[in-house]
PDB file of C-alpha atoms in Angstrom:
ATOM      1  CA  UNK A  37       6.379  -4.573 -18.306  1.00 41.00           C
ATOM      2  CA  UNK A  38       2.504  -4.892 -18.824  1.00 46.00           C
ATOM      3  CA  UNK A  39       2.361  -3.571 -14.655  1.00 69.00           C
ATOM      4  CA  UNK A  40       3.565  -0.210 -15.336  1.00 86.00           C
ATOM      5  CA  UNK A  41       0.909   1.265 -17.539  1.00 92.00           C
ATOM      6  CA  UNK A  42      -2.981   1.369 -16.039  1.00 90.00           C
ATOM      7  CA  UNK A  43      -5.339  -1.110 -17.423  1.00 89.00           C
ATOM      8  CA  UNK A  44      -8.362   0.847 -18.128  1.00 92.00           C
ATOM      9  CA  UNK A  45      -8.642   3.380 -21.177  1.00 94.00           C
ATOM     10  CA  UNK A  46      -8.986   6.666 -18.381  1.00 91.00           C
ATOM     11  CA  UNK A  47      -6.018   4.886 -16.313  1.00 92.00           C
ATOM     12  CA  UNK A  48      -4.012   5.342 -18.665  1.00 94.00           C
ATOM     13  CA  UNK A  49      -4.814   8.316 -20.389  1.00 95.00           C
ATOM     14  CA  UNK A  50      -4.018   9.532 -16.907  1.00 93.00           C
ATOM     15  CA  UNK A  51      -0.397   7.632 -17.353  1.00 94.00           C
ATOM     16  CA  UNK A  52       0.012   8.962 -20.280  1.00 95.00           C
ATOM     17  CA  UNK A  53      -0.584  12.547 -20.027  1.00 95.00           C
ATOM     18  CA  UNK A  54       2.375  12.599 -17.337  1.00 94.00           C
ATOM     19  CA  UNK A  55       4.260  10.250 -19.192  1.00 94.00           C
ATOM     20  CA  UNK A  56       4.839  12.348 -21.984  1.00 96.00           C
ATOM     21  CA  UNK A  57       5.361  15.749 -21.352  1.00 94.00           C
ATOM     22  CA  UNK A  58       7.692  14.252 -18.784  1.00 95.00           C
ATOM     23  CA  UNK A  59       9.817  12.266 -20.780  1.00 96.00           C
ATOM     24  CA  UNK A  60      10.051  15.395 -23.305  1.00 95.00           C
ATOM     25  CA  UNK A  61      11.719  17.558 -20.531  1.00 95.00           C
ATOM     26  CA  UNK A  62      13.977  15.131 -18.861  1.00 95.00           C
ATOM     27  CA  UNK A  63      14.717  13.451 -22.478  1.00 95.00           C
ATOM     28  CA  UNK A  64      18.552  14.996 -22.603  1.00 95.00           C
ATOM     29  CA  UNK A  65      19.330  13.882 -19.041  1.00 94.00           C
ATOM     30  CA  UNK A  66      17.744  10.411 -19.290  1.00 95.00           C
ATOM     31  CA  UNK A  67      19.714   9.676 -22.769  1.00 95.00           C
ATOM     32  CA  UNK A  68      16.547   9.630 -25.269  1.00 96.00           C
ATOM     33  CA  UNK A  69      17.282  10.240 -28.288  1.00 95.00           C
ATOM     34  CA  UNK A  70      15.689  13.134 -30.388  1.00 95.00           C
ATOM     35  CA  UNK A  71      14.594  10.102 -32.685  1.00 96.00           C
ATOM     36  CA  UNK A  72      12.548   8.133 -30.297  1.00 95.00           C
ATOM     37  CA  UNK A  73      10.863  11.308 -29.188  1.00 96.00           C
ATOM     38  CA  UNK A  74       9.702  11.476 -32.371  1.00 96.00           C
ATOM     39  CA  UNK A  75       8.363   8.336 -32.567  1.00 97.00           C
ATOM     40  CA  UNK A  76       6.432   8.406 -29.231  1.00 97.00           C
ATOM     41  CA  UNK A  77       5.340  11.671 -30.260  1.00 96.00           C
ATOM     42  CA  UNK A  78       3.479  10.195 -33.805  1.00 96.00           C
ATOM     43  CA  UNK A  79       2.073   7.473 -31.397  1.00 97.00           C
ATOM     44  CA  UNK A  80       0.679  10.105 -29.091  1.00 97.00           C
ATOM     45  CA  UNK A  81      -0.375  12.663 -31.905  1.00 95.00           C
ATOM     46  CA  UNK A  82      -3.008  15.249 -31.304  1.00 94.00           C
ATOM     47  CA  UNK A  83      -6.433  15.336 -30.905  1.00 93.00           C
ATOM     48  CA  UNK A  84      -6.695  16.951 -35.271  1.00 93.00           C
ATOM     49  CA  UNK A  85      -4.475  14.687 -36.472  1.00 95.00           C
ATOM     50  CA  UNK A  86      -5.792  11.184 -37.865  1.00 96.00           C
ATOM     51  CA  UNK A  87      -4.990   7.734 -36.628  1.00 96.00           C
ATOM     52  CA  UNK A  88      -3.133   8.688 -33.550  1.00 97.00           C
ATOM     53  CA  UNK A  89      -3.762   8.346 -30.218  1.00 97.00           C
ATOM     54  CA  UNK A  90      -5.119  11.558 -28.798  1.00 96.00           C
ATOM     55  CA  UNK A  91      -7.020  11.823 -32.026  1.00 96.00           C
ATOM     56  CA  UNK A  92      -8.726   8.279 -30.993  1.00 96.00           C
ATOM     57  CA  UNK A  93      -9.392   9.357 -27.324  1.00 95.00           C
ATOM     58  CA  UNK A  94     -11.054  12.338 -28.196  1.00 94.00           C
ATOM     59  CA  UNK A  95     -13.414  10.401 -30.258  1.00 94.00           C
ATOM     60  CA  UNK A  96     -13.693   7.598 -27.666  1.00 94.00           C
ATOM     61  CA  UNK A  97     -14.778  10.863 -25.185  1.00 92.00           C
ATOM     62  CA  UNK A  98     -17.421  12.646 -27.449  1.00 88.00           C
ATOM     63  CA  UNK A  99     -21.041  11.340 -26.325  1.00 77.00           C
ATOM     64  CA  UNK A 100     -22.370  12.162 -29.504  1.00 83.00           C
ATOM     65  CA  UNK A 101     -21.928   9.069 -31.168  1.00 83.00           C
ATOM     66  CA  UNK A 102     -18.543   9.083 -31.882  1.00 87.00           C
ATOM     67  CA  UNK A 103     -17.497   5.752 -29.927  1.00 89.00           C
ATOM     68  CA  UNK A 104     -17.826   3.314 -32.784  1.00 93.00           C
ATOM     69  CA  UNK A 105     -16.121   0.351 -32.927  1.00 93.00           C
ATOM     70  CA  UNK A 106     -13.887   1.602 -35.009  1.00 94.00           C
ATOM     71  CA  UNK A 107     -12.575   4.348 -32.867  1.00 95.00           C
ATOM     72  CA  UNK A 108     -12.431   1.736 -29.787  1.00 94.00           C
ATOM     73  CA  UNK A 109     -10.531  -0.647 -31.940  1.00 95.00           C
ATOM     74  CA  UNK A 110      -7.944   2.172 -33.015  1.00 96.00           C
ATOM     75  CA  UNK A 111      -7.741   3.614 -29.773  1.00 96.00           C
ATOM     76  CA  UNK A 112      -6.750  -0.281 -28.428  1.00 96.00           C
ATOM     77  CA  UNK A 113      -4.103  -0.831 -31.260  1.00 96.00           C
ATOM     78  CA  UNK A 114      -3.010   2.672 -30.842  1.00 96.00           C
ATOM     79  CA  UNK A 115      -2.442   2.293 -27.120  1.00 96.00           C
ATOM     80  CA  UNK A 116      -0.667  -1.152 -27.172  1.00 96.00           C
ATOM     81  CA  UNK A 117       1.956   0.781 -29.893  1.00 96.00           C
ATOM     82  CA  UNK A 118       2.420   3.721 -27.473  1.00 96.00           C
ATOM     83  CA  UNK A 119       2.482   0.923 -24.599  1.00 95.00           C
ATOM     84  CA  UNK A 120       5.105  -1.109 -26.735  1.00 95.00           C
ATOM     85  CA  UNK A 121       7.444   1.727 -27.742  1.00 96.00           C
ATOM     86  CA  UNK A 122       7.355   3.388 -24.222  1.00 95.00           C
ATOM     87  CA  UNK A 123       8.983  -0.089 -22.698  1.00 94.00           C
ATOM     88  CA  UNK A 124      11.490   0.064 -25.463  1.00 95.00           C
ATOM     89  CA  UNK A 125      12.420   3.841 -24.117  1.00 96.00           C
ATOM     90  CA  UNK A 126      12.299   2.757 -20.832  1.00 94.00           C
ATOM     91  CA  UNK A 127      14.333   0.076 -21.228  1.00 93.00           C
ATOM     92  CA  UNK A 128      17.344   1.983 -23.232  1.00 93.00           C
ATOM     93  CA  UNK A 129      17.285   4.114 -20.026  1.00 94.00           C
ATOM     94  CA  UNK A 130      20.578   3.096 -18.392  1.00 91.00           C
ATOM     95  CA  UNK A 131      20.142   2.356 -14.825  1.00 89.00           C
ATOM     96  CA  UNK A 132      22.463   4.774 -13.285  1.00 88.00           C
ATOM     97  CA  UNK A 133      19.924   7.256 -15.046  1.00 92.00           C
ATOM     98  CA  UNK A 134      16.948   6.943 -12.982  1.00 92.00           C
ATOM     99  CA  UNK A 135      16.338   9.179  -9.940  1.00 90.00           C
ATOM    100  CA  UNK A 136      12.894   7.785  -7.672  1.00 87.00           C
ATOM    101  CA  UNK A 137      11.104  11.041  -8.870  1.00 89.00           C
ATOM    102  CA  UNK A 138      10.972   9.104 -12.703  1.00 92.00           C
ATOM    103  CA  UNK A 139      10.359   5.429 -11.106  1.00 89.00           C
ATOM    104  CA  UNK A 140       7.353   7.681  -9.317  1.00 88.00           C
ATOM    105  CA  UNK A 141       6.358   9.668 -12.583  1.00 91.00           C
ATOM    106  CA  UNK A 142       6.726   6.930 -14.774  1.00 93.00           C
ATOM    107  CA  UNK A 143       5.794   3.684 -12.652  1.00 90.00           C
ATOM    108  CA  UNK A 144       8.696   1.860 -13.290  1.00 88.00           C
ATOM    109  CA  UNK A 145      11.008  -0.153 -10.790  1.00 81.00           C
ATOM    110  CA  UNK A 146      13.853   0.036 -12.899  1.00 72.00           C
ATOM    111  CA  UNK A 147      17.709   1.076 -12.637  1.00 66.00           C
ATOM    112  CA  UNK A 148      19.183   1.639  -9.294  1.00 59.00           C
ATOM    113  CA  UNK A 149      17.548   0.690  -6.400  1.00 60.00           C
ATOM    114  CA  UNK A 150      15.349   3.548  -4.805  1.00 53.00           C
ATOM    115  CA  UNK A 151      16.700   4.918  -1.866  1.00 58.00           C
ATOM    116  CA  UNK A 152      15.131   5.234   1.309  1.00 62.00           C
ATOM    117  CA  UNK A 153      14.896   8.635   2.939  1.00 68.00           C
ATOM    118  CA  UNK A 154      13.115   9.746   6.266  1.00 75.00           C
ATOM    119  CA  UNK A 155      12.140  12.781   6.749  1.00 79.00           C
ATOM    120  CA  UNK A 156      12.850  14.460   9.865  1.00 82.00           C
ATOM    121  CA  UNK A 157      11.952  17.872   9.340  1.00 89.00           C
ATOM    122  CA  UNK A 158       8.440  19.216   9.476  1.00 93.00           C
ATOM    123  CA  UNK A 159       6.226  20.744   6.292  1.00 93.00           C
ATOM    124  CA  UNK A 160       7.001  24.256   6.281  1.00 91.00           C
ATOM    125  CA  UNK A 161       5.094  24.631   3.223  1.00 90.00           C
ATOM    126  CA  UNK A 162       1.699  26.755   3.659  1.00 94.00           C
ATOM    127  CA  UNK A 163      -1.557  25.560   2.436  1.00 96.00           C
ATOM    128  CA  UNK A 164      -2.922  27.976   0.434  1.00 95.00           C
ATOM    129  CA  UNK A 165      -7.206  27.279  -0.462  1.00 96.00           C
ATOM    130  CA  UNK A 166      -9.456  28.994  -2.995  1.00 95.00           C
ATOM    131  CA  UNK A 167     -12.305  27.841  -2.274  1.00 96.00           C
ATOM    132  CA  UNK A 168     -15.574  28.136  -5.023  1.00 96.00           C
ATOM    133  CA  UNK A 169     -19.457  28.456  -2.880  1.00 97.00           C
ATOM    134  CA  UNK A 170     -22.251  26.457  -4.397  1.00 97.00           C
ATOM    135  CA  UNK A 171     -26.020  26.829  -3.546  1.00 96.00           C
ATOM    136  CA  UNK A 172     -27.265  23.710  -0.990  1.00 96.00           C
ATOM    137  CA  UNK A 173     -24.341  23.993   1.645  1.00 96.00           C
ATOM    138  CA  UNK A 174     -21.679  22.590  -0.878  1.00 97.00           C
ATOM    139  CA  UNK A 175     -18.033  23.954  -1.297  1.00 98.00           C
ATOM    140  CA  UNK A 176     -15.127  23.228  -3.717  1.00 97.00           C
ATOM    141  CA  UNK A 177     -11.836  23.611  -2.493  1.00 97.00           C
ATOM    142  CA  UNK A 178      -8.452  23.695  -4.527  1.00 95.00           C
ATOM    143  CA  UNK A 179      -5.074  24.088  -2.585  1.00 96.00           C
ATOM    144  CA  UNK A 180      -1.967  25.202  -3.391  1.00 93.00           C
ATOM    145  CA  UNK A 181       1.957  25.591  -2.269  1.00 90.00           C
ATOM    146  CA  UNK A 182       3.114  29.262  -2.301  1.00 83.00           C
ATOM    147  CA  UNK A 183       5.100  28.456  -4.631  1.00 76.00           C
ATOM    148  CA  UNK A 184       2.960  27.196  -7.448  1.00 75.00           C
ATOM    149  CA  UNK A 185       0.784  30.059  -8.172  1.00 72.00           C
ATOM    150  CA  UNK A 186      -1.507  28.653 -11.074  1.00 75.00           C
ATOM    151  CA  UNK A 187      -1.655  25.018 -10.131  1.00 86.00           C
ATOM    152  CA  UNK A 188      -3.648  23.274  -7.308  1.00 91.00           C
ATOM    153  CA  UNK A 189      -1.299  20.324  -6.609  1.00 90.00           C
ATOM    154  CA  UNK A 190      -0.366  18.550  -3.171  1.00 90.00           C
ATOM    155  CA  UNK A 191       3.479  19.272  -2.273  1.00 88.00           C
ATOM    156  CA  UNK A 192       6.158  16.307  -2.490  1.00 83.00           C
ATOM    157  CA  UNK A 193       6.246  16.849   1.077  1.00 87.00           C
ATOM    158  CA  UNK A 194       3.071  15.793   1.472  1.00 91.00           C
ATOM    159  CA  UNK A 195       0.683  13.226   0.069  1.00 91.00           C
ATOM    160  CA  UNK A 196      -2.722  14.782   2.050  1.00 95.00           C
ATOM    161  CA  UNK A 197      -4.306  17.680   2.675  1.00 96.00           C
ATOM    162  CA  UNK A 198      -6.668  18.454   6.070  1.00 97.00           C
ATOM    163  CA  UNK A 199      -9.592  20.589   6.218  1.00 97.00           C
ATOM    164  CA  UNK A 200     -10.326  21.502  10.237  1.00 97.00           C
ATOM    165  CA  UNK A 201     -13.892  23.532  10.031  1.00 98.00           C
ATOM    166  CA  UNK A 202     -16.974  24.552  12.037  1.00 97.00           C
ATOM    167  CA  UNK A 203     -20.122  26.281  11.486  1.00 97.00           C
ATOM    168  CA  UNK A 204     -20.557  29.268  13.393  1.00 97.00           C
ATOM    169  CA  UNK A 205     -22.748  32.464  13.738  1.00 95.00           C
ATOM    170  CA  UNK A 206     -22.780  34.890  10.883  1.00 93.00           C
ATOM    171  CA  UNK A 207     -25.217  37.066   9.560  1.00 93.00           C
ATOM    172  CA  UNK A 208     -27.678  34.183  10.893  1.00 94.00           C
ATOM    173  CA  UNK A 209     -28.180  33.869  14.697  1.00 94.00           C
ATOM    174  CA  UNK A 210     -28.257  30.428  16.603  1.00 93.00           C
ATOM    175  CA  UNK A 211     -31.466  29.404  17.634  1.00 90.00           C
ATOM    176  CA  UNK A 212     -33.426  26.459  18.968  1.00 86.00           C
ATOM    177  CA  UNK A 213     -33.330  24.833  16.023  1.00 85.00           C
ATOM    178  CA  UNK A 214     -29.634  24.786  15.159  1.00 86.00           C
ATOM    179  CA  UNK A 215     -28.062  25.319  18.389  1.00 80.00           C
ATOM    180  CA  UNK A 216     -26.346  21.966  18.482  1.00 84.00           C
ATOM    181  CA  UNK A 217     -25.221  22.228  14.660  1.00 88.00           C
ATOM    182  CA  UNK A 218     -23.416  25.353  15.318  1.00 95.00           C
ATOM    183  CA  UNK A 219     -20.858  27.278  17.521  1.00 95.00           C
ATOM    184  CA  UNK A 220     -20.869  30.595  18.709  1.00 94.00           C
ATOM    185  CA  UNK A 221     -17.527  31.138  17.162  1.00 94.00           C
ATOM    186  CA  UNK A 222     -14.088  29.553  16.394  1.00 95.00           C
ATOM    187  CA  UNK A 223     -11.039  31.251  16.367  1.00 95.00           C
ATOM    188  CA  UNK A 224      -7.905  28.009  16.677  1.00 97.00           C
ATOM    189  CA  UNK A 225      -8.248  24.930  14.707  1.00 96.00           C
ATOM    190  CA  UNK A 226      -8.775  23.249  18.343  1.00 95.00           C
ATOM    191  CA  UNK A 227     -11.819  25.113  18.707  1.00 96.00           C
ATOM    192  CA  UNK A 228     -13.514  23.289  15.512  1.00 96.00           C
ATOM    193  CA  UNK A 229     -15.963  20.452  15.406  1.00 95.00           C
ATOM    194  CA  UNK A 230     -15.455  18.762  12.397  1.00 96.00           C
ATOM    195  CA  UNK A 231     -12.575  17.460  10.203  1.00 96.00           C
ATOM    196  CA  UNK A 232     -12.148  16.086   6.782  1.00 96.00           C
ATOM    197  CA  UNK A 233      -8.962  15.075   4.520  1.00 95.00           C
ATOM    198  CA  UNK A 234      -8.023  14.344   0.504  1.00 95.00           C
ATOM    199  CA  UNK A 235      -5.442  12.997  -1.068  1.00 92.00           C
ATOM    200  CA  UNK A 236      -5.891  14.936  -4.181  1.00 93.00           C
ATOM    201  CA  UNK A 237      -5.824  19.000  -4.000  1.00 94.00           C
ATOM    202  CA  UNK A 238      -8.459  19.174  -5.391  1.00 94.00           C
ATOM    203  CA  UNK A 239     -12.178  18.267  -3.490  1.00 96.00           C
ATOM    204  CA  UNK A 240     -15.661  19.041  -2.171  1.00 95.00           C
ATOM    205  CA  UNK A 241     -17.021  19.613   1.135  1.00 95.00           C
ATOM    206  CA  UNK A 242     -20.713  19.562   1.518  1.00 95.00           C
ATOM    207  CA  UNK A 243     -22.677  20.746   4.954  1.00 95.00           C
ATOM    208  CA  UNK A 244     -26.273  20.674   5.965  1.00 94.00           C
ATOM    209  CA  UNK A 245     -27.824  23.129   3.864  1.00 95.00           C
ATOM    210  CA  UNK A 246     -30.289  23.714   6.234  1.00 94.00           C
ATOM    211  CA  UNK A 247     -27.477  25.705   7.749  1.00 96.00           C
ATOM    212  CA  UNK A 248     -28.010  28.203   4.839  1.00 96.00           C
ATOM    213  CA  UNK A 249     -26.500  31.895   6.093  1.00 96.00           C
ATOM    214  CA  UNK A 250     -24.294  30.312   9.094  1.00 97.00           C
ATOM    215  CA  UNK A 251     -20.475  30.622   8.400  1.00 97.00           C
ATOM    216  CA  UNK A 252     -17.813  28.460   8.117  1.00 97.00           C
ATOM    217  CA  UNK A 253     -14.613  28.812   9.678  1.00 98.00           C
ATOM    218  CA  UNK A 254     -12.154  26.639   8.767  1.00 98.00           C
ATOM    219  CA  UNK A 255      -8.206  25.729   8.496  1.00 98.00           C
ATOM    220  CA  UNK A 256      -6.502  23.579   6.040  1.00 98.00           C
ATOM    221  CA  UNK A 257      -2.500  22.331   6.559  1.00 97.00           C
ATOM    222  CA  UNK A 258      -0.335  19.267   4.622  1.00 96.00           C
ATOM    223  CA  UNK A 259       0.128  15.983   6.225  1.00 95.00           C
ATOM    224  CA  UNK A 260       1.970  13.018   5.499  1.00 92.00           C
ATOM    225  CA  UNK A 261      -0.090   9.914   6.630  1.00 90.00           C
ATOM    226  CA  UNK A 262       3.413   8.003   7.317  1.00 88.00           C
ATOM    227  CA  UNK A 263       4.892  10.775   9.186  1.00 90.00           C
ATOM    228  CA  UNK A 264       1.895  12.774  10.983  1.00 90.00           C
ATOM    229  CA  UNK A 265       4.394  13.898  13.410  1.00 92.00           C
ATOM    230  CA  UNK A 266       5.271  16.415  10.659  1.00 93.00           C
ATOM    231  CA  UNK A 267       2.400  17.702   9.780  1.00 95.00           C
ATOM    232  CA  UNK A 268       2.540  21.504   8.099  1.00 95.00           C
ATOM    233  CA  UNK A 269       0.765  24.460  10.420  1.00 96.00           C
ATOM    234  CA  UNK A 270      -2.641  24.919  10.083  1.00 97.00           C
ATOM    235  CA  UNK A 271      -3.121  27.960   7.606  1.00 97.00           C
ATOM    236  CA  UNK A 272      -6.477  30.215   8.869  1.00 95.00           C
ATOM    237  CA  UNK A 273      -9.016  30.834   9.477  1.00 96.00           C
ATOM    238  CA  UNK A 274     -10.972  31.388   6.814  1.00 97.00           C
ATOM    239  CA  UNK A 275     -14.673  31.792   6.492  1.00 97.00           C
ATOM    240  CA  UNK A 276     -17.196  30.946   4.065  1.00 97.00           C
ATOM    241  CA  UNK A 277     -21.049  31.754   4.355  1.00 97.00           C
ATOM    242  CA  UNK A 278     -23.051  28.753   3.366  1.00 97.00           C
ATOM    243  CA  UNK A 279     -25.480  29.409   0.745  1.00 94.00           C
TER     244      UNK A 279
END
């Protein structure tokens, strides 16, 4: 099934380092044998060990010098073997096997027809930001569920995450100069000017950084674009000053 894995070398190395650690832990449930994991797992390799796959990508990464045509030529055949004896796992998979959560993880339309749920109920799930401030008005967020406490990830609940912000008096005063850029003060996420969104937990927000010494308040919450109805409580406010 040529569909299921990514075309491009970083698609999927992206595939792939899901793929595998995934397959590993749901290998007794799913029916692979001990033997197959072993030969997916000389396929994949490491990054130290010769003629493997990881071992290949590494090389094909390092902008040294290291992407010969060798390497790109062993990272192709290495990749079509993986590709190969990943269908051949897939396929041994009986259908009544699959759950949606491995058609999702592992791109694969297989076994017993997904089912269809709705859900009804909305995201109780907090939003929890860290948040990183750069020089020039530019911020890097990562979010998190309460319950992951090392990982920034979006929830299965939820496929987006929105940002609700506006810059407002700090240790810098509004003057004639900025006095339509920023507010007074903000308090409720319906008191904010500006809104953003990503699909990934994971992004940047940059303001004017003429703004430098302003705050930001702002409020992030999970949303699912087909359902907005059931959109998770805005989690705030924070504030940021803009550097």
């Amino acid at each position: 099934m040529p569909s299921v894995y990514p075309g491009t070398i970083l698609g999927f190395f992206t595939y792939i380092i899901i793929a595998m650690p995934y397959i590993t832990i749901n290998a007794t449930r799913l029916g692979v044998s001990p033997a197959r994991l072993l030969i997916l797992g000389a396929l994949y390799g490491d990054v130290d060990t010769v003629d493997t796959y990881l071992y290949y990508k590494a090389l094909w990464d390092d902008e040294s010098g290291a992407r010969t045509k060798a390497v790109k030529r062993g990272l192709r055949k290495k990749t079509k073997e993986l590709q190969a004896e990943l269908s051949i796992t897939y396929n041994d998979i009986p259908a009544s096997k699959w759950t949606d959560n491995d058609r999702d993880k592992l791109n694969r339309k297989t076994g017993i027809k997904a089912s269809k749920t709705v859900p009804t109920e909305q995201i109780s799930d907090p939003c929890i930001p860290d948040a990183t401030v750069l020089p020039l008005g530019i911020f890097h967020f990562g979010t998190r569920s309460r319950f992951d406490k090392k990982h920034y990830a979006v929830p299965d609940t939820a496929n987006m995450v929105e940002i609700a912000y506006a810059v407002v008096e700090g240790r810098r005063k509004i003057d004639e100069t900025t006095d339509k850029k920023v507010l007074k003060s903000c308090s409720i996420p319906s008191e904010t000017n500006c809104h953003d969104s990503s699909t990934t937990a994971k992004f940047k927000l940059n303001i004017d950084p003429s703004l430098a010494g302003f705050d930001v308040k702002y409020f992030v919450r999970w949303t699912n674009t087909h359902h907005k109805h059931l959109a998770g409580d805005w989690n705030g406010p924070f504030t940021l000053t803009i550097a």
